[in-house]
Amino acid sequence: MSLSPDFTVFWQYGFVKLNETIVTTWLLMLVMVAGSALITRRLKVGQRISRWQAMLEIVVLGIRDQIGDVGLSNPKRYLPFLGTLFLFIAVSNLCTIFPAYDPPTGSLSTTVALALAVFVAVPVFGIARQGIPGYLKTYLEPTPLMLPFNMLGELSRTLALAVRLFGNIMSGGMILGILLAITPLFFPIIMTALGLLTGVVQAYIFAVLATVYIAAATKDTDENLSDKTSND
């Protein structure tokens, strides 16, 4: 048992390393892309659709509805980014049912990369929605004196996103490894089931927090949309 899949190095040349985190991340991406391509290559309408298409539609529509429930008025605009975040983290955590598998989300480098993606996406969506002056103005709210605190808040929440996901997944893996070593079969099975549930919950929390940050940056909420409609 290792604290992180980063410590399992398959190949190294100088400072360039090919560790378990990189390998499993690319394998997961390859499986997800290939699976999506296979399911969507023969899409049908009506009731005679395949089970895989039905399952994929349930997942995609569920994510879209959750984005709308959080407050973004046009979920389709944010579905590719937020849906990819959720599915990658969820699939990564669910694959812990396979023996000798360490999820890449148990690596701080992976969670930092995911958090940085959110850190970049928030101003991109905010500027696309409000323009550069409108987005930069959000840093001066509710008063210009809050500028340094708002900037510090951007950095601290990015760090919190990365550490929260890494801490939960890493600690869950360690606890399961210890129980497998010292207890009979029954108890680790229960912990494995709880670990899968926790993995999905952590993916959900990460995606919801990213959605909230984007909603705050874009001010693209149903309430604001209603205000604009009533003003028009």
Coordinates of N, CA and C in Angstrom, one line a residue:
M1 N 0.8 -1.2 0.0 CA 0.0 0.0 0.0 C 0.9 1.3 0.0
S2 N 0.6 2.2 -0.9 CA 1.4 3.4 -1.0 C 0.5 4.6 -0.7
L3 N 1.0 5.7 -0.2 CA 0.2 6.9 0.1 C -0.3 7.5 -1.2
S4 N 0.3 7.4 -2.3 CA -0.1 8.0 -3.5 C 0.4 7.1 -4.7
P5 N -0.4 7.1 -5.8 CA 0.0 6.4 -7.0 C 1.2 7.1 -7.7
D6 N 1.5 8.3 -7.2 CA 2.7 9.0 -7.8 C 4.0 8.2 -7.4
F7 N 4.0 7.5 -6.3 CA 5.2 6.8 -5.9 C 5.5 5.5 -6.7
T8 N 4.6 5.1 -7.4 CA 4.8 3.9 -8.3 C 5.2 4.3 -9.6
V9 N 6.5 4.2 -9.9 CA 7.1 4.7 -11.1 C 7.4 3.6 -12.1
F10 N 6.9 3.6 -13.3 CA 7.1 2.6 -14.3 C 8.3 2.8 -15.1
W11 N 8.6 4.1 -15.4 CA 9.7 4.4 -16.3 C 10.2 5.8 -15.9
Q12 N 11.5 6.1 -16.0 CA 12.0 7.4 -15.6 C 13.2 7.7 -16.5
Y13 N 13.3 8.9 -17.0 CA 14.4 9.4 -17.7 C 14.7 10.8 -17.2
G14 N 15.8 10.9 -16.4 CA 16.0 12.2 -15.7 C 14.9 12.6 -14.8
F15 N 14.4 13.8 -15.0 CA 13.3 14.2 -14.1 C 11.9 13.8 -14.7
V16 N 11.9 13.3 -15.9 CA 10.7 12.8 -16.6 C 10.3 11.4 -16.0
K17 N 9.1 11.4 -15.5 CA 8.7 10.1 -14.9 C 7.3 9.7 -15.5
L18 N 7.2 8.4 -15.6 CA 5.9 7.8 -16.0 C 5.4 7.0 -14.9
N19 N 4.6 7.6 -14.0 CA 4.1 6.9 -12.8 C 2.7 6.4 -13.0
E20 N 2.2 5.7 -11.9 CA 0.9 5.1 -12.0 C -0.2 6.1 -12.2
T21 N -0.1 7.3 -11.7 CA -1.1 8.3 -11.8 C -1.3 8.7 -13.3
I22 N -0.2 8.9 -14.0 CA -0.3 9.2 -15.4 C -0.9 8.1 -16.2
V23 N -0.4 6.9 -16.0 CA -0.9 5.7 -16.7 C -2.4 5.5 -16.5
T24 N -2.8 5.5 -15.3 CA -4.3 5.2 -15.0 C -5.1 6.4 -15.5
T25 N -4.6 7.6 -15.4 CA -5.4 8.7 -16.0 C -5.6 8.6 -17.5
W26 N -4.6 8.3 -18.2 CA -4.7 8.1 -19.6 C -5.6 6.9 -20.0
L27 N -5.4 5.8 -19.2 CA -6.3 4.7 -19.5 C -7.8 5.0 -19.3
L28 N -8.0 5.7 -18.2 CA -9.4 6.0 -17.9 C -10.0 6.9 -19.0
M29 N -9.2 7.9 -19.5 CA -9.6 8.8 -20.5 C -9.9 8.0 -21.8
L30 N -9.0 7.1 -22.1 CA -9.1 6.3 -23.3 C -10.4 5.4 -23.3
V31 N -10.6 4.8 -22.1 CA -11.8 4.0 -21.9 C -13.1 4.8 -22.1
M32 N -13.1 6.0 -21.4 CA -14.3 6.9 -21.5 C -14.6 7.4 -22.9
V33 N -13.5 7.8 -23.6 CA -13.7 8.3 -25.0 C -14.1 7.2 -25.9
A34 N -13.5 6.0 -25.8 CA -13.9 4.9 -26.6 C -15.3 4.4 -26.3
G35 N -15.7 4.4 -25.0 CA -17.0 4.0 -24.6 C -18.1 4.9 -25.2
S36 N -17.8 6.2 -25.1 CA -18.7 7.3 -25.6 C -18.9 7.1 -27.1
A37 N -17.7 6.9 -27.8 CA -17.8 6.8 -29.2 C -18.6 5.6 -29.7
L38 N -18.4 4.4 -28.9 CA -19.2 3.2 -29.3 C -20.7 3.4 -29.0
I39 N -21.0 4.1 -28.0 CA -22.4 4.2 -27.6 C -23.1 5.2 -28.5
T40 N -22.4 6.3 -28.9 CA -23.1 7.4 -29.7 C -22.9 7.2 -31.2
R41 N -22.3 6.1 -31.7 CA -22.1 6.0 -33.1 C -23.4 5.7 -33.8
R42 N -24.3 5.0 -33.1 CA -25.6 4.6 -33.7 C -26.8 5.1 -32.8
L43 N -26.9 6.4 -32.6 CA -27.9 6.9 -31.8 C -29.3 6.7 -32.5
K44 N -30.3 6.4 -31.7 CA -31.6 6.2 -32.2 C -32.6 7.1 -31.4
V45 N -33.8 7.3 -32.0 CA -34.8 8.0 -31.2 C -36.0 7.1 -31.0
G46 N -36.8 7.5 -30.1 CA -38.0 6.6 -29.8 C -37.7 5.6 -28.7
Q47 N -38.5 4.6 -28.6 CA -38.4 3.7 -27.5 C -37.4 2.5 -27.8
R48 N -37.0 2.3 -29.0 CA -36.2 1.2 -29.4 C -34.7 1.6 -29.4
I49 N -34.3 2.1 -28.3 CA -32.9 2.5 -28.2 C -32.2 1.4 -27.3
S50 N -30.9 1.4 -27.5 CA -30.1 0.4 -26.7 C -30.0 0.7 -25.2
R51 N -29.7 -0.3 -24.4 CA -29.6 0.0 -23.0 C -28.5 0.9 -22.7
W52 N -27.4 0.8 -23.4 CA -26.2 1.7 -23.2 C -26.6 3.1 -23.5
Q53 N -27.3 3.3 -24.6 CA -27.8 4.7 -25.0 C -28.7 5.2 -23.9
A54 N -29.6 4.4 -23.4 CA -30.6 4.8 -22.4 C -29.8 5.2 -21.1
M55 N -28.8 4.4 -20.7 CA -28.0 4.7 -19.5 C -27.3 6.0 -19.7
L56 N -26.7 6.2 -20.9 CA -25.9 7.4 -21.1 C -26.8 8.7 -21.1
E57 N -28.0 8.5 -21.7 CA -28.9 9.7 -21.7 C -29.4 10.0 -20.3
I58 N -29.6 9.0 -19.5 CA -30.0 9.2 -18.1 C -28.9 10.0 -17.3
V59 N -27.6 9.6 -17.6 CA -26.5 10.2 -16.9 C -26.4 11.7 -17.4
V60 N -26.4 11.9 -18.7 CA -26.2 13.2 -19.2 C -27.4 14.2 -18.8
L61 N -28.6 13.7 -18.9 CA -29.7 14.5 -18.6 C -29.7 14.8 -17.1
G62 N -29.3 13.8 -16.3 CA -29.2 14.0 -14.8 C -28.2 15.1 -14.5
I63 N -27.1 15.1 -15.1 CA -26.0 16.1 -14.9 C -26.6 17.5 -15.3
R64 N -27.2 17.5 -16.5 CA -27.8 18.8 -17.0 C -28.8 19.4 -16.0
D65 N -29.7 18.5 -15.5 CA -30.7 19.0 -14.5 C -30.1 19.5 -13.2
Q66 N -29.0 18.8 -12.8 CA -28.3 19.2 -11.6 C -27.7 20.6 -11.7
I67 N -27.1 20.8 -12.9 CA -26.5 22.1 -13.2 C -27.6 23.2 -13.1
G68 N -28.8 22.9 -13.7 CA -29.9 23.9 -13.7 C -30.4 24.1 -12.3
D69 N -30.4 23.0 -11.5 CA -30.9 23.1 -10.1 C -30.0 24.0 -9.2
V70 N -28.7 23.9 -9.5 CA -27.7 24.7 -8.7 C -27.9 26.2 -9.0
G71 N -28.4 26.6 -10.2 CA -28.7 28.0 -10.5 C -28.3 28.5 -11.9
L72 N -27.5 27.7 -12.6 CA -27.2 28.2 -14.0 C -28.4 28.1 -14.9
S73 N -28.7 29.2 -15.6 CA -30.0 29.2 -16.3 C -29.8 28.5 -17.7
N74 N -28.6 28.3 -18.2 CA -28.4 27.7 -19.5 C -27.5 26.5 -19.3
P75 N -28.0 25.4 -18.7 CA -27.1 24.2 -18.4 C -26.3 23.7 -19.6
K76 N -26.9 23.7 -20.8 CA -26.2 23.1 -21.9 C -24.8 23.8 -22.2
R77 N -24.7 25.1 -21.9 CA -23.5 25.8 -22.1 C -22.4 25.3 -21.3
Y78 N -22.7 24.8 -20.0 CA -21.7 24.4 -19.1 C -21.6 22.8 -19.0
L79 N -22.5 22.1 -19.6 CA -22.5 20.7 -19.5 C -21.2 20.0 -19.9
P80 N -20.6 20.3 -21.1 CA -19.4 19.6 -21.4 C -18.3 19.7 -20.4
F81 N -18.1 20.9 -19.8 CA -17.0 21.0 -18.8 C -17.3 20.4 -17.5
L82 N -18.5 20.7 -16.9 CA -18.9 20.2 -15.6 C -19.2 18.7 -15.7
G83 N -19.8 18.3 -16.8 CA -20.1 16.8 -17.0 C -18.8 16.0 -17.0
T84 N -17.8 16.5 -17.8 CA -16.6 15.8 -17.9 C -15.9 15.7 -16.5
L85 N -15.9 16.8 -15.8 CA -15.3 16.8 -14.4 C -15.9 15.7 -13.6
F86 N -17.3 15.7 -13.5 CA -18.0 14.8 -12.7 C -17.7 13.3 -13.1
L87 N -17.8 13.1 -14.4 CA -17.7 11.7 -14.9 C -16.3 11.2 -14.7
F88 N -15.3 12.0 -14.9 CA -13.9 11.5 -14.7 C -13.6 11.2 -13.3
I89 N -14.0 12.1 -12.4 CA -13.8 11.8 -10.9 C -14.6 10.6 -10.5
A90 N -15.9 10.5 -10.9 CA -16.7 9.4 -10.5 C -16.2 8.0 -11.0
V91 N -15.9 8.0 -12.3 CA -15.3 6.7 -12.9 C -14.0 6.4 -12.2
S92 N -13.2 7.4 -12.0 CA -11.9 7.1 -11.3 C -12.1 6.5 -10.0
N93 N -13.0 7.0 -9.2 CA -13.3 6.5 -7.9 C -14.0 5.1 -7.9
L94 N -14.9 4.9 -8.8 CA -15.6 3.7 -8.9 C -14.8 2.5 -9.3
C95 N -13.7 2.8 -10.0 CA -12.8 1.7 -10.5 C -12.0 1.1 -9.4
T96 N -12.2 1.6 -8.1 CA -11.4 1.0 -7.0 C -11.9 -0.4 -6.7
I97 N -13.0 -0.8 -7.3 CA -13.5 -2.2 -7.1 C -12.5 -3.2 -7.8
F98 N -11.6 -2.7 -8.7 CA -10.7 -3.6 -9.3 C -9.4 -3.8 -8.4
P99 N -8.9 -5.0 -8.3 CA -7.8 -5.2 -7.5 C -6.5 -4.5 -8.0
A100 N -5.7 -4.1 -7.0 CA -4.4 -3.4 -7.3 C -4.6 -2.1 -8.1
Y101 N -5.8 -1.5 -8.0 CA -6.0 -0.2 -8.7 C -6.0 0.9 -7.7
D102 N -5.2 1.9 -8.0 CA -5.1 3.1 -7.1 C -5.7 4.3 -8.0
P103 N -6.8 4.9 -7.5 CA -7.4 6.0 -8.3 C -6.4 7.2 -8.5
P104 N -6.4 7.8 -9.7 CA -5.6 9.0 -9.8 C -6.0 10.1 -9.0
T105 N -7.3 10.1 -8.5 CA -7.8 11.1 -7.6 C -7.2 11.0 -6.2
G106 N -6.5 9.9 -6.0 CA -5.7 9.8 -4.7 C -4.3 10.4 -4.8
S107 N -4.1 11.1 -5.9 CA -2.8 11.8 -6.1 C -3.1 13.3 -6.1
L108 N -2.3 14.0 -5.3 CA -2.5 15.5 -5.2 C -2.2 16.2 -6.5
S109 N -1.3 15.6 -7.3 CA -1.1 16.3 -8.6 C -2.3 16.2 -9.5
T110 N -3.1 15.2 -9.4 CA -4.4 15.1 -10.2 C -5.4 16.0 -9.7
T111 N -5.6 16.0 -8.4 CA -6.6 16.9 -7.8 C -6.3 18.4 -8.0
V112 N -5.0 18.7 -7.9 CA -4.6 20.1 -8.2 C -4.8 20.5 -9.7
A113 N -4.6 19.5 -10.6 CA -4.9 19.8 -12.0 C -6.3 20.0 -12.2
L114 N -7.2 19.2 -11.6 CA -8.7 19.4 -11.7 C -9.1 20.8 -11.1
A115 N -8.5 21.1 -10.0 CA -8.9 22.4 -9.3 C -8.4 23.6 -10.2
L116 N -7.2 23.4 -10.8 CA -6.7 24.5 -11.7 C -7.6 24.6 -12.9
A117 N -8.1 23.5 -13.4 CA -9.1 23.6 -14.5 C -10.3 24.4 -14.2
V118 N -10.8 24.3 -12.9 CA -11.9 25.1 -12.4 C -11.5 26.5 -12.3
F119 N -10.3 26.7 -11.8 CA -9.7 28.1 -11.5 C -9.6 28.8 -12.9
V120 N -9.3 28.2 -13.9 CA -9.2 28.8 -15.3 C -10.6 29.0 -15.9
A121 N -11.5 28.0 -15.7 CA -12.8 28.0 -16.3 C -13.7 29.1 -15.7
V122 N -13.5 29.4 -14.4 CA -14.4 30.4 -13.8 C -14.3 31.8 -14.5
P123 N -13.1 32.3 -14.7 CA -13.0 33.6 -15.4 C -13.3 33.5 -16.8
V124 N -13.0 32.4 -17.5 CA -13.4 32.2 -18.9 C -14.9 32.3 -19.1
F125 N -15.6 31.6 -18.3 CA -17.1 31.7 -18.4 C -17.6 33.0 -17.9
G126 N -17.0 33.6 -16.9 CA -17.4 34.9 -16.4 C -17.2 36.0 -17.4
I127 N -16.0 36.0 -18.1 CA -15.7 37.0 -19.1 C -16.6 36.8 -20.3
A128 N -16.9 35.5 -20.7 CA -17.7 35.2 -21.9 C -19.1 35.7 -21.6
R129 N -19.6 35.7 -20.4 CA -20.9 36.1 -20.0 C -21.1 37.6 -19.8
Q130 N -20.1 38.2 -19.1 CA -20.2 39.6 -18.6 C -19.3 40.5 -19.3
G131 N -18.3 40.0 -20.1 CA -17.3 40.8 -20.6 C -16.2 41.1 -19.6
I132 N -15.0 41.5 -20.1 CA -13.9 41.7 -19.1 C -14.2 42.8 -18.1
P133 N -14.7 44.0 -18.4 CA -15.0 45.0 -17.3 C -16.1 44.4 -16.3
G134 N -17.1 43.8 -16.8 CA -18.1 43.3 -15.9 C -17.6 42.2 -15.0
Y135 N -16.7 41.3 -15.5 CA -16.2 40.2 -14.7 C -15.2 40.8 -13.6
L136 N -14.3 41.7 -14.1 CA -13.4 42.3 -13.1 C -14.1 43.1 -12.0
K137 N -15.3 43.6 -12.4 CA -16.0 44.4 -11.4 C -16.5 43.5 -10.2
T138 N -16.6 42.2 -10.4 CA -17.1 41.3 -9.4 C -16.0 41.3 -8.2
Y139 N -14.8 41.5 -8.6 CA -13.7 41.5 -7.5 C -13.9 42.8 -6.6
L140 N -14.6 43.8 -7.0 CA -14.8 45.0 -6.3 C -16.0 45.0 -5.5
E141 N -16.8 43.9 -5.4 CA -18.0 43.8 -4.7 C -17.9 43.2 -3.4
P142 N -18.5 43.6 -2.4 CA -19.5 44.7 -2.4 C -18.9 46.1 -2.2
T143 N -17.6 46.1 -2.0 CA -16.8 47.4 -1.9 C -15.4 47.2 -2.4
P144 N -14.8 48.2 -3.0 CA -13.4 48.0 -3.6 C -12.4 47.6 -2.5
L145 N -12.7 47.9 -1.2 CA -11.8 47.4 -0.2 C -11.7 45.9 -0.1
M146 N -12.7 45.2 -0.7 CA -12.7 43.7 -0.7 C -11.8 43.1 -1.8
L147 N -11.2 43.9 -2.6 CA -10.4 43.4 -3.7 C -9.3 42.4 -3.3
P148 N -8.4 42.7 -2.3 CA -7.4 41.7 -2.0 C -8.1 40.4 -1.4
F149 N -9.2 40.6 -0.6 CA -9.8 39.4 0.0 C -10.5 38.6 -1.1
N150 N -11.1 39.2 -2.1 CA -11.7 38.4 -3.1 C -10.7 37.7 -3.9
M151 N -9.5 38.3 -4.2 CA -8.5 37.6 -4.9 C -7.9 36.4 -4.1
L152 N -7.7 36.7 -2.8 CA -7.3 35.6 -1.9 C -8.3 34.5 -1.8
G153 N -9.6 34.8 -1.9 CA -10.6 33.8 -1.9 C -10.6 32.9 -3.1
E154 N -10.2 33.5 -4.3 CA -10.1 32.7 -5.5 C -9.0 31.6 -5.3
L155 N -7.9 32.0 -4.7 CA -6.8 31.1 -4.5 C -7.1 30.0 -3.5
S156 N -7.7 30.5 -2.4 CA -7.9 29.5 -1.3 C -9.0 28.5 -1.6
R157 N -10.0 28.9 -2.4 CA -11.0 27.9 -2.7 C -10.5 26.9 -3.7
T158 N -9.5 27.3 -4.6 CA -8.9 26.4 -5.5 C -8.1 25.3 -4.7
L159 N -7.3 25.8 -3.7 CA -6.6 24.9 -2.9 C -7.5 24.0 -2.1
A160 N -8.6 24.5 -1.6 CA -9.5 23.7 -0.9 C -10.2 22.6 -1.7
L161 N -10.5 22.9 -3.0 CA -11.0 21.9 -3.9 C -10.0 20.8 -4.1
A162 N -8.8 21.1 -4.3 CA -7.7 20.0 -4.5 C -7.5 19.2 -3.3
V163 N -7.4 19.8 -2.1 CA -7.0 19.1 -0.9 C -8.2 18.3 -0.4
R164 N -9.4 18.8 -0.5 CA -10.6 18.1 -0.1 C -10.7 16.7 -0.8
L165 N -10.7 16.8 -2.2 CA -10.8 15.5 -2.9 C -9.6 14.6 -2.7
F166 N -8.4 15.1 -2.7 CA -7.2 14.3 -2.4 C -7.3 13.6 -1.0
G167 N -7.7 14.4 0.0 CA -7.7 13.9 1.3 C -8.7 12.8 1.5
N168 N -9.9 13.0 1.0 CA -11.0 12.0 1.1 C -10.6 10.7 0.4
I169 N -10.1 10.8 -0.8 CA -9.8 9.6 -1.6 C -8.6 8.8 -1.0
M170 N -7.6 9.6 -0.7 CA -6.4 9.0 -0.1 C -6.6 8.3 1.2
S171 N -7.4 9.0 2.1 CA -7.6 8.4 3.4 C -8.5 7.2 3.3
G172 N -9.5 7.3 2.4 CA -10.4 6.1 2.2 C -9.6 4.9 1.7
G173 N -8.6 5.1 0.8 CA -7.8 4.0 0.4 C -6.9 3.4 1.5
M174 N -6.4 4.3 2.3 CA -5.5 3.8 3.4 C -6.3 3.0 4.4
I175 N -7.5 3.5 4.8 CA -8.3 2.8 5.7 C -8.7 1.4 5.2
L176 N -9.1 1.3 3.9 CA -9.5 0.0 3.3 C -8.3 -0.9 3.3
G177 N -7.1 -0.4 3.0 CA -5.9 -1.2 3.0 C -5.5 -1.8 4.3
I178 N -5.7 -1.0 5.4 CA -5.4 -1.4 6.7 C -6.4 -2.5 7.1
L179 N -7.7 -2.3 6.8 CA -8.7 -3.3 7.2 C -8.5 -4.6 6.4
L180 N -8.1 -4.5 5.2 CA -7.9 -5.8 4.4 C -6.7 -6.6 5.0
A181 N -5.8 -5.9 5.7 CA -4.6 -6.5 6.3 C -4.9 -7.1 7.6
I182 N -5.9 -6.6 8.4 CA -6.0 -7.0 9.8 C -7.4 -7.6 10.1
T183 N -8.3 -7.6 9.1 CA -9.7 -8.1 9.5 C -10.1 -9.2 8.4
P184 N -11.1 -10.0 8.8 CA -11.6 -11.0 7.8 C -12.2 -10.3 6.6
L185 N -12.9 -11.1 5.7 CA -13.4 -10.7 4.5 C -14.6 -9.7 4.6
F186 N -15.5 -10.0 5.5 CA -16.8 -9.4 5.6 C -16.7 -7.9 5.7
F187 N -15.9 -7.4 6.7 CA -15.8 -6.0 7.0 C -15.3 -5.2 5.9
P188 N -14.2 -5.7 5.2 CA -13.7 -4.9 4.1 C -14.6 -4.7 2.9
I189 N -15.5 -5.7 2.8 CA -16.6 -5.6 1.7 C -17.5 -4.4 2.0
I190 N -17.9 -4.3 3.3 CA -18.7 -3.2 3.6 C -18.0 -1.9 3.4
M191 N -16.7 -1.8 3.8 CA -15.9 -0.6 3.6 C -15.7 -0.3 2.1
T192 N -15.6 -1.3 1.3 CA -15.5 -1.1 -0.2 C -16.7 -0.5 -0.7
A193 N -17.9 -1.0 -0.3 CA -19.2 -0.4 -0.7 C -19.3 1.1 -0.3
L194 N -18.9 1.3 1.0 CA -19.0 2.7 1.5 C -18.0 3.6 0.7
G195 N -16.8 3.0 0.3 CA -15.8 3.7 -0.4 C -16.3 4.1 -1.8
L196 N -17.1 3.2 -2.4 CA -17.7 3.6 -3.7 C -18.7 4.7 -3.6
L197 N -19.5 4.6 -2.6 CA -20.5 5.7 -2.3 C -19.8 7.0 -2.1
T198 N -18.8 6.9 -1.2 CA -18.0 8.2 -0.9 C -17.4 8.7 -2.2
G199 N -16.9 7.9 -3.1 CA -16.2 8.3 -4.3 C -17.2 9.1 -5.2
V200 N -18.4 8.6 -5.3 CA -19.5 9.3 -6.1 C -19.9 10.6 -5.4
V201 N -20.0 10.6 -4.1 CA -20.4 11.8 -3.4 C -19.3 12.8 -3.6
Q202 N -18.0 12.4 -3.5 CA -16.9 13.4 -3.7 C -16.9 14.0 -5.1
A203 N -17.2 13.2 -6.1 CA -17.3 13.7 -7.5 C -18.5 14.7 -7.6
Y204 N -19.6 14.4 -6.9 CA -20.7 15.3 -6.9 C -20.4 16.6 -6.2
I205 N -19.8 16.5 -5.1 CA -19.4 17.7 -4.4 C -18.5 18.6 -5.2
F206 N -17.5 18.0 -5.8 CA -16.5 18.7 -6.6 C -17.2 19.4 -7.8
A207 N -18.1 18.7 -8.5 CA -18.8 19.3 -9.6 C -19.8 20.4 -9.2
V208 N -20.5 20.2 -8.0 CA -21.4 21.2 -7.5 C -20.7 22.5 -7.1
L209 N -19.5 22.3 -6.4 CA -18.8 23.5 -6.0 C -18.3 24.3 -7.3
A210 N -17.8 23.5 -8.3 CA -17.4 24.2 -9.5 C -18.5 24.9 -10.2
T211 N -19.7 24.3 -10.1 CA -20.9 25.0 -10.7 C -21.3 26.3 -9.9
V212 N -21.2 26.2 -8.6 CA -21.4 27.4 -7.8 C -20.5 28.5 -8.1
Y213 N -19.2 28.2 -8.2 CA -18.2 29.2 -8.5 C -18.4 29.8 -9.9
I214 N -18.8 29.0 -10.9 CA -19.1 29.5 -12.2 C -20.4 30.4 -12.2
A215 N -21.4 30.0 -11.4 CA -22.6 30.8 -11.3 C -22.3 32.1 -10.7
A216 N -21.4 32.1 -9.7 CA -21.1 33.4 -9.0 C -20.3 34.3 -10.0
A217 N -19.5 33.7 -10.8 CA -18.7 34.5 -11.7 C -19.5 35.1 -12.9
T218 N -20.5 34.3 -13.4 CA -21.3 34.7 -14.5 C -22.5 35.4 -14.1
K219 N -22.9 35.3 -12.9 CA -24.2 35.8 -12.4 C -25.3 35.4 -13.4
D220 N -25.2 34.2 -13.8 CA -26.1 33.6 -14.8 C -27.1 32.8 -14.1
T221 N -27.8 33.4 -13.1 CA -28.8 32.6 -12.3 C -30.2 32.9 -12.8
D222 N -31.0 32.0 -12.4 CA -32.4 32.1 -12.8 C -33.0 33.4 -12.3
E223 N -32.5 33.9 -11.1 CA -33.1 35.1 -10.5 C -32.7 36.3 -11.4
N224 N -31.4 36.3 -11.8 CA -31.0 37.4 -12.7 C -31.6 37.4 -14.0
L225 N -31.8 36.2 -14.5 CA -32.5 36.1 -15.8 C -33.9 36.6 -15.7
S226 N -34.6 36.3 -14.6 CA -36.0 36.7 -14.4 C -36.0 38.3 -14.3
D227 N -35.0 38.8 -13.6 CA -34.9 40.3 -13.5 C -34.8 40.9 -14.8
K228 N -33.9 40.4 -15.7 CA -33.7 40.9 -17.0 C -35.0 40.8 -17.8
T229 N -35.7 39.7 -17.7 CA -36.9 39.5 -18.4 C -38.0 40.5 -18.0
S230 N -38.1 40.7 -16.7 CA -39.1 41.6 -16.2 C -38.7 43.1 -16.6
N231 N -37.4 43.4 -16.6 CA -37.0 44.8 -17.0 C -37.3 45.0 -18.5
D232 N -37.1 43.9 -19.3 CA -37.4 44.1 -20.7 C -38.9 44.3 -20.9

